[in-house]
Amino acid sequence: MRADTSILSADASIALSTERLTKVWGSFIANSDIDFRLPVGARHALIGPNGAGKTTFINMLTGVLAPTSGRVFIGGEDVTADHQERRVRKGIARTFQINNLFPGLTVLDSVLLAILERKNLAENWFRPLKSHMAEIEEAMDLITDLGLEAQAGVEVKTLAYGKQRLMEIALALASRPRILLLDEPAAGIPAGESSEVFSVIARLPSDVSILFIEHDMDLVRRFSQRITVLVGGKVLTEGAPEEIMVDPRVREVYLGESAHG
Amino acid sequence: MSPRSSAIERLASPRPRPVEVLAWLLPALAFFLVPDNLALGVSIMTYAVAVLALDLVLGYAGIVSLGHAAFFGVGAYTAGLLAVQGWKEPLTGMLLAGAVSLALGFLASFLVVRGKDLTRLMVTLGIGLVVYELANRLSSVTGGMDGLSGFEIGPIFGVFSFDLYGRTAWWYVYGVLILVFVLLRLVVSSPFGLSLRAIREGVSRMPALGASVDHRLRTAFTLSAGVTGIAGGLLAQTTQFVGIDSLSVGRSADFLVMLVLGGTGRLYGALIGTTVFMIAHDYLADMNPVYWEFWMGLLLMAVVLFARGGVVGAGRRLLQTVKTKFARAAP
Amino acid sequence: MASNILGILFDGLAYGSLLFLIGVGLSITMGLMNFINLAHGTFAMAGGYISASLSQKSGMPFLATLPVAFVGAGLFGLVAERLLFRRLYKAPHLDQVLFTFGFVLSSIAAAHYFFGAGQQMGVMPSFLQGQIRVYGIDLGRYRLLLIAFVGLITLALHLILSKTRFGAQVRAAVDNQDAAAGLGINVGLIFSLCFALGTGLAGLGGALGIEVLGLDPGFPLKYMVYFLLVVVVGGAGTIRGPLIAAMILGVFDVAGKYYVPQAGAFIIYVLMIVLLLAFPTGLGGKRA
């Protein structure tokens, strides 16, 4: 354990935290000095106008992007230097705003692979896939949970768009994360149908800590316990939904804008 | 059948279906039906081993290699040089040929996994060209442009001598082809094989699943190089000659064409493509080689534009159409 | 010795100039559409045959054949792009590689059929033969012309790209195709024009280079690696990167053949692998 680990990140009730996390491209500051804490079991929403730096923040949490400065902690452990694969193995999983799936694999193939990766079985080349019955059962259970059972044997690219969004979540869940980052899980789904995605999220075990980016304020209000507002790469404010909804600054920069759009 | 069990049924499996076993008897049938052209059968099956190996990296892992002849030729020279030095036992000779190519492939794999598609293509091409130039310069060892000849191969298991008609060679290569096919079938229907397909389909997702992509690709490339080397060893042993063109870019391109012609990523495509290519080549042997090239080029363009998936892909589509027609006719 | 080195440097630069002239069009089209084109050499060859046929059969002066080679190869490129290559922009890289490779094979056979297997000879006017002595170094007149020519064309290209409306559109499209299309730029048309210009320049290079590169039906395959290397090492979508890459390649190739002739093409291939590994995204690549 590092001696300089800050007090807040050593707290056992905190699943994920950042310390002065900053990302700069040339003269453009995408994220600036973000201090953030995600308690264990949280349902936390990250909101903000387009270009506020939300996806950049997620990318630094998962290790896709290296921060210019600042640190990331998983359960108190400094993981800033860890690359993406290692952070996944430490319990962090994510979905992508734009589908990032395996179009030519079947639904079962995809989920099964994610499970095999988690169990470090995916480099095994002499034991047939079909003999991994425990993993196949687990994959089918997860697929059934997400209501994709009827499509288990079809290629992902032939799925309807909404089902593909569920596949994003299925792949993330297959790695049994302690921390789940959802980048606009219902992006592109017609407003009326997005609750299917969120009802899946609502059913997740309570000890999984969830951070999600979402634009639909109604969904945010229904599914989050806490909200962080990001504007221009900085944290504008953080609080419970009822506080945020009435905060005049938030209404000005964010709600005002979405009311016009 | 429930969707659950049919989905599980669709998972890749190494277990052969009855129709496959029957299909594998076809070459044996050809042995008895066309006994005066066994040499062609031997060379088809030899190249099929190399094209199967190429399918592993190209069809499954999605790496376009324009340098696989390097491993083929190195295997051929290894087996040839061993025989020249007096190591006449064929099985160990073939395995050593595979081992040397495997080692070379392992070294090359570190270079290949760097960079993206185009860089990879150029690196594999570069490796092929470097090995070719080396063999050309080291003519005191390799025989240079004249190639390597005048060596003999001992009998298989110390019993079956290679004969003039190619009967022994035929059964020898047939046996190796089956073993290689079984090995690769095992590999592609394993978790490792699934992860290769996943890398081909969506490499950017793999790190988010906690997978290390480079290591998988290196393993696949190394294995493929080793099997290609075995094919080269077979060529040297059955023809008792190694020409420098076995290392050429043209040979790499031939492998690629055979695979694409048959269909990538399904193993059987490699077998069918090689067979069609070699028979056409043999049939049109009297044709001026320039025109062969012309039609080859045209065929490649046509396959890309109109017949993605090659012969096997087209066959599947046909089967699918027939099935749906029947399903409509008899509801 | 010093003059020797300078002489090799000069020859290398002349050779590099040709590689650049032929490769620059490939760089721009690859940068625009992320389209892997192995067939670029075919258009250079076409320019070479146009020039050689005109000067041999109808006695046209060498310099007068150059514009014809440029226009002829450019038109050939335009037609091929509109009819064939266009269909593959969205296809996987493997398909692009296979298709353009098939195109190369067929074009080699076609060249063989129409022009025979032999090397073509350019008919050089007398004022391009021989050498000029500058500060004790013999500089071939023809190679001087090459370097001057390519210098002018590079300058012209630079001006077109940086000063004209067309150039601005090309830069926008290379930078971000979707955004450019959103601004109302006809990306398809831009690409056709770039392809025509690029293949035209390749044709010009093929014609100018008959003395240095030679010309026979195997040309597109023989130099395929060099042209691709100019682009891959230089970085697709730029002019400066390929220029530097072409000069490095030219000088190393000439020097290698002079100092270690027994190594043959070995040096250039090893250099290629080293450069590719050292600069996986190219010297001036747009992708970080």
CSV table of N, CA and C in Angstrom, one decimal, chain A residues 8 10 15 17 20 22 35 47 98 106 110 123 133 136-137 140 147 152 182-184 209 213 216-217 222 226 233 238:
chain,number,residue,atom,x,y,z
A,8,LEU,N,-9.5,9.5,1.4
A,8,LEU,CA,-10.8,9.2,0.9
A,8,LEU,C,-10.8,7.9,0.1
A,10,ALA,N,-8.9,5.3,0.6
A,10,ALA,CA,-8.6,4.1,1.4
A,10,ALA,C,-9.9,3.6,2.1
A,15,ALA,N,-16.0,2.2,-3.9
A,15,ALA,CA,-15.6,1.2,-4.9
A,15,ALA,C,-14.6,1.8,-5.9
A,17,SER,N,-12.6,5.6,-7.1
A,17,SER,CA,-12.5,7.1,-6.9
A,17,SER,C,-11.4,7.6,-7.8
A,20,ARG,N,-8.0,14.4,-8.6
A,20,ARG,CA,-7.5,15.5,-9.6
A,20,ARG,C,-7.3,14.9,-11.0
A,22,THR,N,-7.1,14.6,-14.8
A,22,THR,CA,-7.1,15.6,-15.8
A,22,THR,C,-6.6,15.0,-17.1
A,35,ASP,N,-12.3,15.2,-8.9
A,35,ASP,CA,-12.3,14.4,-7.7
A,35,ASP,C,-13.7,13.7,-7.7
A,47,ILE,N,-24.1,13.3,-15.7
A,47,ILE,CA,-24.8,14.1,-16.7
A,47,ILE,C,-24.0,15.3,-17.1
A,98,ILE,N,-21.2,3.7,-28.6
A,98,ILE,CA,-21.4,3.2,-29.9
A,98,ILE,C,-21.1,1.7,-29.9
A,106,THR,N,-22.1,-15.4,-32.8
A,106,THR,CA,-23.5,-15.5,-32.3
A,106,THR,C,-23.5,-14.9,-30.9
A,110,SER,N,-20.5,-14.9,-28.1
A,110,SER,CA,-19.9,-13.6,-27.6
A,110,SER,C,-19.9,-13.7,-26.0
A,123,GLU,N,-7.4,-19.1,-23.4
A,123,GLU,CA,-6.2,-19.4,-24.2
A,123,GLU,C,-6.1,-21.0,-24.4
A,133,MET,N,-19.2,-27.0,-20.1
A,133,MET,CA,-20.7,-27.0,-19.9
A,133,MET,C,-21.0,-25.9,-18.8
A,136,ILE,N,-21.0,-22.6,-20.5
A,136,ILE,CA,-22.2,-22.5,-21.4
A,136,ILE,C,-23.5,-22.3,-20.6
A,137,GLU,N,-23.6,-23.0,-19.5
A,137,GLU,CA,-24.9,-22.8,-18.7
A,137,GLU,C,-24.9,-21.4,-18.2
A,140,MET,N,-25.9,-19.1,-21.0
A,140,MET,CA,-27.3,-19.2,-21.3
A,140,MET,C,-28.2,-18.5,-20.3
A,147,GLY,N,-33.3,-11.5,-21.7
A,147,GLY,CA,-34.4,-11.7,-22.6
A,147,GLY,C,-33.9,-11.9,-24.1
A,152,ALA,N,-30.2,-16.6,-29.1
A,152,ALA,CA,-28.9,-17.0,-28.6
A,152,ALA,C,-28.0,-17.6,-29.7
A,182,LEU,N,-21.6,2.5,-17.5
A,182,LEU,CA,-22.5,2.4,-18.6
A,182,LEU,C,-22.5,3.7,-19.4
A,183,ASP,N,-22.0,3.7,-20.6
A,183,ASP,CA,-21.9,4.9,-21.4
A,183,ASP,C,-23.1,5.0,-22.3
A,184,GLU,N,-24.1,5.7,-21.8
A,184,GLU,CA,-25.4,5.9,-22.5
A,184,GLU,C,-25.9,4.6,-23.0
A,209,SER,N,-21.5,-1.7,-8.1
A,209,SER,CA,-21.6,-0.2,-8.1
A,209,SER,C,-21.7,0.3,-9.5
A,213,ILE,N,-23.9,7.1,-17.8
A,213,ILE,CA,-24.1,8.4,-18.5
A,213,ILE,C,-25.4,8.3,-19.1
A,216,ASP,N,-31.5,11.3,-20.8
A,216,ASP,CA,-32.9,11.4,-20.5
A,216,ASP,C,-33.1,11.6,-19.0
A,217,MET,N,-33.5,12.9,-18.6
A,217,MET,CA,-33.6,13.2,-17.2
A,217,MET,C,-34.6,12.4,-16.5
A,222,ARG,N,-35.2,8.4,-12.2
A,222,ARG,CA,-35.8,7.1,-11.7
A,222,ARG,C,-34.7,6.2,-11.2
A,226,ARG,N,-27.7,9.4,-6.9
A,226,ARG,CA,-26.8,10.5,-6.9
A,226,ARG,C,-26.5,10.9,-8.3
A,233,GLY,N,-15.7,19.9,-18.8
A,233,GLY,CA,-14.6,19.1,-18.2
A,233,GLY,C,-14.4,19.2,-16.8
A,238,GLU,N,-22.5,18.1,-7.4
A,238,GLU,CA,-22.9,16.8,-7.2
A,238,GLU,C,-23.9,16.7,-6.1
